[in-house]
């Protein structure tokens, strides 16, 4: 019997006080199957990591299962470290764990909130590295036949903030673990503009880690104190031809080359140019130091956040004729993702 109504405040990083019928902590496959079987009879079901990319738009009339299936194993061959991390491990803990063992390659992805199981879904990325660059395989669990399936990275359809796990394997499948391959001979990734000045200096993985810690502390809100979900929108990818037009008016517009004559623009820059930094709706606000982040400044409701997001989309569309697509998952429309 399920009758409790439980607050989701502690289970998603926006820290908004929405409710679910029931929240169940999943520590092993046995509990997962039991919960799933129970849901199939009469409840909606959603599987969540740390809820770092999620906004519950209203009461969730079903079961929220929190992935706490954890464990990290490491093996090796001549050239590589081979890591298997379970979906419920916190991504940043995995980064720290490997660095402490002298295994390098995840340092650019330090301090990203969320779990290992969420990393492949939107192909997390920061400072020149994406999950796809280190991924060997993703192991999923079918809730249809309770089989485990290993999908090699080349079949995961990884793209910028996108993967097969947002399309085909989103319903009735959960990510059980990921396989990561890191070279024993470490080559620093300093392609990102952030590292421009340090490129010719002696660089170590720990220096990269500490530098990213400093930058993130300066620019991003402290998740422990201010509810948010990281970047709220994706950086838009547009045709190169179009940016040439924008150059007439905006000489310093930041952009990054993409394949096939496309470029990626900075959504944060576009939002800032619309003078929306610090703009509020109810308890929601555009973060003053990084316009791509919407924060729960003070008792925000999901409606405040969504109204603010709509205003941003409208203003950016009016000024630049560019549509900003949401990066985060909104849960609530008929209780499906
Ligand atoms: N910018 C502004 N104003 C702003 C924000 C940014 O002008 O308010 C400009 C910056 O000056 C810079 C450019 O936009 O020239 C890029 O900004 P930043 O380096 O902060 O990165 P971002 O494009 O806003 C992306 C990822 C982040 C990731 C950083 C670092 C997306 C949607 N976001 O943000 O990922 O940490 O790069 O590599 O791709 C996330 O996905 O949640 C996330 C935090």
Coordinates of C-alpha atoms and ligand atoms in Angstrom, one line a residue:
X1 CA 0.0 0.0 0.0
X2 CA 1.3 3.4 -0.9
X3 CA -0.2 6.4 0.9
X4 CA 2.5 8.8 1.9
X5 CA 3.1 12.1 0.3
X6 CA 6.7 13.0 0.5
X7 CA 8.6 16.2 -0.2
X8 CA 11.1 16.1 -3.1
X9 CA 13.0 19.1 -1.7
X10 CA 16.1 17.0 -0.7
X11 CA 16.0 14.9 -3.8
X12 CA 16.5 17.4 -6.6
X13 CA 19.0 20.3 -6.7
X14 CA 16.5 23.0 -7.3
X15 CA 15.3 22.3 -3.8
X16 CA 11.7 23.3 -4.6
X17 CA 9.1 21.9 -2.2
X18 CA 7.1 19.8 -4.6
X19 CA 5.8 16.4 -3.5
X20 CA 5.6 12.9 -4.8
X21 CA 3.3 10.1 -3.7
X22 CA 6.3 8.1 -2.5
X23 CA 10.1 8.2 -2.6
X24 CA 11.9 4.9 -2.4
X25 CA 15.7 4.5 -2.0
X26 CA 17.1 1.8 -4.3
X27 CA 20.3 0.2 -3.1
X28 CA 20.2 -3.0 -5.2
X29 CA 18.5 -4.6 -8.2
X30 CA 16.3 -6.7 -6.0
X31 CA 14.6 -3.5 -4.5
X32 CA 14.4 -2.0 -8.0
X33 CA 12.5 -5.0 -9.4
X34 CA 10.2 -5.1 -6.4
X35 CA 9.5 -1.4 -6.7
X36 CA 9.0 -1.6 -10.4
X37 CA 6.6 -4.6 -10.1
X38 CA 4.6 -2.7 -7.5
X39 CA 4.4 0.4 -9.8
X40 CA 3.2 -1.6 -12.8
X41 CA 0.1 -2.4 -11.0
X42 CA -1.0 1.2 -10.4
X43 CA 1.7 3.9 -10.1
X44 CA 3.8 6.1 -12.3
X45 CA 7.6 5.6 -11.8
X46 CA 10.6 7.7 -12.3
X47 CA 14.2 6.8 -11.6
X48 CA 16.4 9.6 -10.3
X49 CA 20.0 10.1 -9.4
X50 CA 20.7 13.4 -7.5
X51 CA 18.0 15.2 -9.4
X52 CA 20.6 17.7 -10.6
X53 CA 19.0 18.2 -14.0
X54 CA 15.4 17.9 -13.1
X55 CA 12.5 20.2 -12.3
X56 CA 9.3 18.7 -11.0
X57 CA 6.6 21.1 -12.3
X58 CA 3.9 19.8 -10.1
X59 CA 2.9 17.0 -7.7
X60 CA 4.3 13.7 -8.9
X61 CA 1.5 11.2 -8.6
X62 CA 3.7 8.2 -8.5
X63 CA 6.9 6.7 -7.1
X64 CA 10.3 8.4 -7.3
X65 CA 13.0 5.8 -7.0
X66 CA 16.4 7.2 -6.0
X67 CA 19.4 5.4 -7.4
X68 CA 21.8 4.5 -4.6
X69 CA 23.3 1.4 -6.2
X70 CA 27.0 2.1 -5.7
X71 CA 30.4 0.6 -6.2
X72 CA 33.6 1.3 -8.2
X73 CA 35.9 -1.4 -9.5
X74 CA 39.1 -0.8 -11.4
X75 CA 41.1 -3.1 -13.5
X76 CA 43.9 -2.5 -16.0
X77 CA 45.6 -3.7 -19.2
X78 CA 49.0 -2.6 -20.6
X79 CA 47.8 0.8 -21.7
X80 CA 44.6 1.7 -19.9
X81 CA 42.8 1.9 -16.6
X82 CA 39.4 0.3 -16.9
X83 CA 36.8 1.6 -14.5
X84 CA 33.3 0.3 -13.8
X85 CA 31.2 2.7 -11.7
X86 CA 27.7 2.0 -10.6
X87 CA 24.9 4.5 -11.5
X88 CA 24.3 5.6 -7.9
X89 CA 27.9 6.8 -7.3
X90 CA 28.2 10.6 -7.2
X91 CA 30.0 11.7 -10.4
X92 CA 32.4 14.1 -8.5
X93 CA 33.2 11.3 -6.0
X94 CA 34.3 9.1 -8.9
X95 CA 36.6 11.9 -10.2
X96 CA 38.2 12.4 -6.7
X97 CA 38.5 8.6 -6.2
X98 CA 40.4 8.1 -9.5
X99 CA 42.7 11.2 -8.9
X100 CA 43.6 9.9 -5.4
X101 CA 44.7 6.6 -7.0
X102 CA 46.9 8.5 -9.5
X103 CA 44.5 7.7 -12.4
X104 CA 44.1 10.8 -14.5
X105 CA 41.7 11.9 -17.2
X106 CA 38.5 12.9 -15.4
X107 CA 39.9 16.1 -13.8
X108 CA 38.2 18.4 -16.3
X109 CA 34.9 17.0 -15.3
X110 CA 35.3 17.7 -11.6
X111 CA 32.6 19.3 -9.5
X112 CA 29.8 18.4 -11.9
X113 CA 26.7 17.6 -9.7
X114 CA 24.7 14.4 -10.3
X115 CA 25.3 10.7 -10.4
X116 CA 27.4 8.5 -12.6
X117 CA 24.1 7.0 -14.0
X118 CA 23.0 10.4 -15.2
X119 CA 26.3 11.3 -16.9
X120 CA 25.7 9.4 -20.2
X121 CA 22.1 10.6 -20.6
X122 CA 23.0 14.1 -21.4
X123 CA 26.7 13.4 -22.1
X124 CA 27.9 15.7 -19.4
X125 CA 30.7 18.0 -20.4
X126 CA 32.9 20.9 -19.1
X127 CA 36.1 22.6 -19.9
X128 CA 36.8 20.8 -23.2
X129 CA 35.9 17.2 -22.2
X130 CA 32.7 15.3 -22.6
X131 CA 31.6 12.0 -21.0
X132 CA 31.8 10.4 -24.5
X133 CA 35.6 11.1 -24.6
X134 CA 36.2 8.7 -21.6
X135 CA 33.3 6.3 -22.0
X136 CA 33.9 2.7 -23.1
X137 CA 30.4 1.3 -22.5
X138 CA 27.1 1.9 -20.7
X139 CA 25.4 -0.9 -18.9
X140 CA 21.6 -0.7 -18.8
X141 CA 18.9 -2.7 -17.1
X142 CA 15.7 -3.6 -18.9
X143 CA 12.6 -3.3 -16.8
X144 CA 10.8 -5.2 -19.5
X145 CA 12.7 -8.5 -19.2
X146 CA 15.1 -7.7 -16.3
X147 CA 18.2 -8.3 -18.5
X148 CA 21.4 -6.4 -18.4
X149 CA 22.6 -4.9 -21.7
X150 CA 26.1 -3.5 -22.4
X151 CA 26.1 -0.7 -25.0
X152 CA 29.5 0.2 -26.4
X153 CA 30.2 3.9 -26.6
X154 CA 30.2 4.0 -30.4
X155 CA 26.5 2.9 -30.3
X156 CA 25.4 5.4 -27.6
X157 CA 24.8 8.2 -30.2
X158 CA 26.6 10.7 -28.0
X159 CA 26.3 14.3 -29.1
X160 CA 26.4 17.7 -27.4
X161 CA 24.1 17.1 -24.3
X162 CA 22.4 14.2 -26.0
X163 CA 22.5 10.4 -26.3
X164 CA 20.5 7.3 -27.1
X165 CA 19.4 7.3 -23.4
X166 CA 17.3 10.4 -24.1
X167 CA 15.6 8.6 -27.0
X168 CA 15.4 4.9 -27.3
X169 CA 16.5 3.7 -23.9
X170 CA 14.7 6.2 -21.8
X171 CA 11.5 4.4 -21.0
X172 CA 11.6 1.0 -19.2
X173 CA 15.4 1.1 -19.0
X174 CA 17.7 2.4 -16.3
X175 CA 21.5 2.9 -16.4
X176 CA 23.1 0.4 -14.0
X177 CA 26.8 1.3 -14.5
X178 CA 29.3 2.9 -16.9
X179 CA 32.6 1.7 -18.1
X180 CA 35.3 4.3 -18.4
X181 CA 38.7 3.8 -20.1
X182 CA 41.6 6.2 -19.2
X183 CA 45.0 6.0 -20.7
X184 CA 47.9 5.2 -18.3
X185 CA 50.0 7.7 -20.1
X186 CA 48.1 10.9 -19.3
X187 CA 47.8 13.7 -21.8
X188 CA 46.2 16.9 -20.3
X189 CA 43.3 18.3 -22.1
X190 CA 43.9 22.0 -22.2
X191 CA 42.0 22.8 -25.4
X192 CA 39.4 25.0 -23.5
X193 CA 40.0 28.8 -23.6
X194 CA 40.3 28.7 -19.8
X195 CA 43.7 27.1 -20.0
X196 CA 45.1 29.5 -22.6
X197 CA 47.6 31.0 -20.2
X198 CA 48.8 27.7 -18.7
X199 CA 49.4 25.8 -21.9
X200 CA 53.1 26.1 -21.9
X201 CA 53.6 25.7 -18.2
X202 CA 54.1 22.4 -16.4
X203 CA 50.6 21.1 -15.8
X204 CA 49.3 18.3 -13.6
X205 CA 45.9 16.7 -13.3
X206 CA 45.7 18.2 -9.7
X207 CA 46.5 21.7 -11.0
X208 CA 43.6 21.3 -13.5
X209 CA 41.3 20.0 -10.8
X210 CA 42.2 23.0 -8.4
X211 CA 41.9 25.5 -11.2
X212 CA 38.4 24.3 -12.1
X213 CA 37.4 24.3 -8.4
X214 CA 38.5 28.0 -8.3
X215 CA 36.6 29.0 -11.5
X216 CA 33.5 27.1 -10.5
X217 CA 33.5 28.7 -7.0
X218 CA 33.8 32.1 -8.6
X219 CA 31.1 31.7 -11.3
X220 CA 28.6 29.2 -10.1
X221 CA 26.2 29.2 -7.1
X222 CA 27.1 27.0 -4.2
X223 CA 24.6 24.1 -4.5
X224 CA 24.5 23.5 -0.8
X225 CA 23.1 27.0 -0.3
X226 CA 21.3 28.0 -3.5
X227 CA 19.0 25.6 -5.4
X228 CA 19.7 25.4 -9.1
X229 CA 20.2 22.8 -11.9
X230 CA 23.4 24.1 -13.5
X231 CA 22.9 25.3 -17.1
X232 CA 19.2 25.7 -17.6
X233 CA 19.5 25.9 -21.4
X234 CA 21.7 24.3 -24.0
X235 CA 24.2 26.4 -25.9
X236 CA 22.5 26.9 -29.3
X237 CA 24.2 25.4 -32.4
X238 CA 23.5 27.6 -35.4
X239 CA 24.7 27.8 -39.0
X240 CA 28.0 29.7 -39.4
X241 CA 26.4 31.9 -42.0
X242 CA 24.1 33.3 -39.4
X243 CA 26.9 34.3 -37.0
X244 CA 28.5 36.3 -39.8
X245 CA 25.4 38.5 -39.7
X246 CA 25.6 38.9 -35.9
X247 CA 29.2 40.0 -36.2
X248 CA 28.1 43.3 -37.7
X249 CA 26.4 44.2 -34.5
X250 CA 28.2 42.2 -31.9
X251 CA 32.0 42.1 -32.6
X252 CA 32.9 40.2 -29.4
X253 CA 30.2 37.5 -29.6
X254 CA 31.8 34.3 -28.2
X255 CA 31.4 31.2 -30.5
X256 CA 33.0 27.8 -30.9
X257 CA 33.3 25.9 -34.3
X258 CA 31.3 22.8 -34.7
X259 CA 31.2 20.2 -37.5
X260 CA 29.6 20.9 -41.0
X261 CA 29.7 24.7 -40.9
X262 CA 27.9 25.1 -37.7
X263 CA 29.0 27.1 -34.6
X264 CA 28.0 26.9 -31.0
X265 CA 27.0 30.2 -29.2
X266 CA 27.0 30.9 -25.5
X267 CA 23.4 31.0 -24.2
X268 CA 24.7 32.8 -21.1
X269 CA 26.1 35.6 -23.3
X270 CA 22.9 35.9 -25.2
X271 CA 20.9 36.1 -22.0
X272 CA 23.2 38.7 -20.5
X273 CA 23.0 40.8 -23.7
X274 CA 19.2 40.8 -23.1
X275 CA 20.0 42.5 -19.8
X276 CA 18.4 39.6 -17.9
X277 CA 21.2 39.0 -15.3
X278 CA 19.6 39.2 -11.9
X279 CA 16.1 39.4 -13.4
X280 CA 13.5 37.7 -11.1
X281 CA 10.1 36.1 -11.2
X282 CA 8.7 35.4 -7.8
X283 CA 11.4 33.4 -5.9
X284 CA 13.3 32.5 -9.1
X285 CA 16.2 34.5 -10.5
X286 CA 18.8 34.6 -13.3
X287 CA 22.0 34.1 -11.5
X288 CA 24.0 37.4 -11.4
X289 CA 27.4 35.9 -12.1
X290 CA 26.3 33.3 -14.8
X291 CA 23.2 34.1 -16.8
X292 CA 22.8 30.5 -18.0
X293 CA 21.9 29.4 -14.5
X294 CA 18.4 30.0 -13.0
X295 CA 18.4 29.9 -9.2
X296 CA 15.8 29.2 -6.5
X297 CA 16.7 32.5 -4.7
X298 CA 14.0 32.4 -2.1
X299 CA 11.1 29.9 -1.9
X300 CA 10.7 29.6 -5.6
X301 CA 8.0 27.5 -7.1
X302 CA 8.4 25.5 -10.2
X303 CA 6.0 27.9 -11.9
X304 CA 8.3 30.8 -11.1
X305 CA 11.2 29.0 -12.7
X306 CA 9.2 28.0 -15.8
X307 CA 7.8 31.5 -16.2
X308 CA 11.3 33.0 -15.9
X309 CA 12.5 30.5 -18.5
X310 CA 9.7 31.5 -20.9
X311 CA 10.6 35.2 -20.6
X312 CA 14.2 34.4 -21.3
X313 CA 13.3 32.3 -24.4
X314 CA 11.0 35.1 -25.7
X315 CA 13.6 37.9 -25.2
X316 CA 16.4 36.0 -26.8
X317 CA 14.2 35.0 -29.7
X318 CA 13.1 38.7 -30.2
X319 CA 16.7 40.1 -30.0
X320 CA 18.7 37.4 -31.8
X321 CA 16.1 35.2 -33.5
X322 CA 17.6 32.2 -31.7
X323 CA 15.6 29.6 -29.8
X324 CA 17.1 28.5 -26.5
X325 CA 16.3 24.8 -25.9
X326 CA 16.0 23.8 -22.2
X327 CA 18.7 21.5 -21.0
X328 CA 16.9 20.3 -17.9
X329 CA 14.1 17.7 -17.7
X330 CA 10.8 19.0 -16.8
X331 CA 8.7 16.3 -15.1
X332 CA 5.0 16.8 -14.6
X333 CA 3.2 16.6 -18.0
X334 CA 1.1 13.5 -17.4
X335 CA 3.9 12.3 -15.2
X336 CA 6.2 11.3 -18.0
X337 CA 9.6 12.8 -18.9
Ligands
LIG1 N1 29.1 34.3 -20.8 C1 28.6 35.6 -20.6 N2 27.7 35.8 -19.7 C2 27.2 34.9 -18.9 C3 27.7 33.6 -19.0 C4 28.6 33.3 -19.9 O1 29.0 36.4 -21.4 O2 26.4 35.2 -18.0 C5 30.1 34.0 -21.8 C6 31.4 33.8 -21.1 O3 32.1 35.0 -20.9 C7 32.2 32.9 -22.0 C8 31.0 32.0 -22.6 O4 29.8 32.7 -22.4 O5 32.7 33.6 -23.1 C9 31.0 30.6 -22.1 O6 30.7 30.7 -20.7 P1 31.2 29.5 -19.7 O7 32.6 29.2 -19.9 O8 30.7 29.9 -18.3 O9 30.4 28.2 -20.1 P2 28.9 28.0 -20.6 O10 28.9 27.9 -22.1 O11 28.0 29.0 -20.1 C10 29.1 25.4 -20.6 C11 28.4 24.2 -20.1 C12 28.6 24.1 -18.6 C13 30.1 23.9 -18.4 C14 30.9 25.1 -18.9 C15 32.4 25.0 -18.9 C16 26.4 24.0 -21.4 C17 24.9 24.2 -21.5 N3 26.9 24.4 -20.3 O12 28.6 26.6 -20.0 O13 28.0 22.9 -18.1 O14 30.4 23.8 -17.0 O15 30.5 25.2 -20.3 O16 32.9 24.2 -19.9 O17 27.0 23.5 -22.3 C18 25.9 22.2 -17.3 O18 25.7 21.6 -18.3 O19 25.0 22.2 -16.3 C19 27.1 23.0 -17.1 C20 27.3 23.7 -16.0

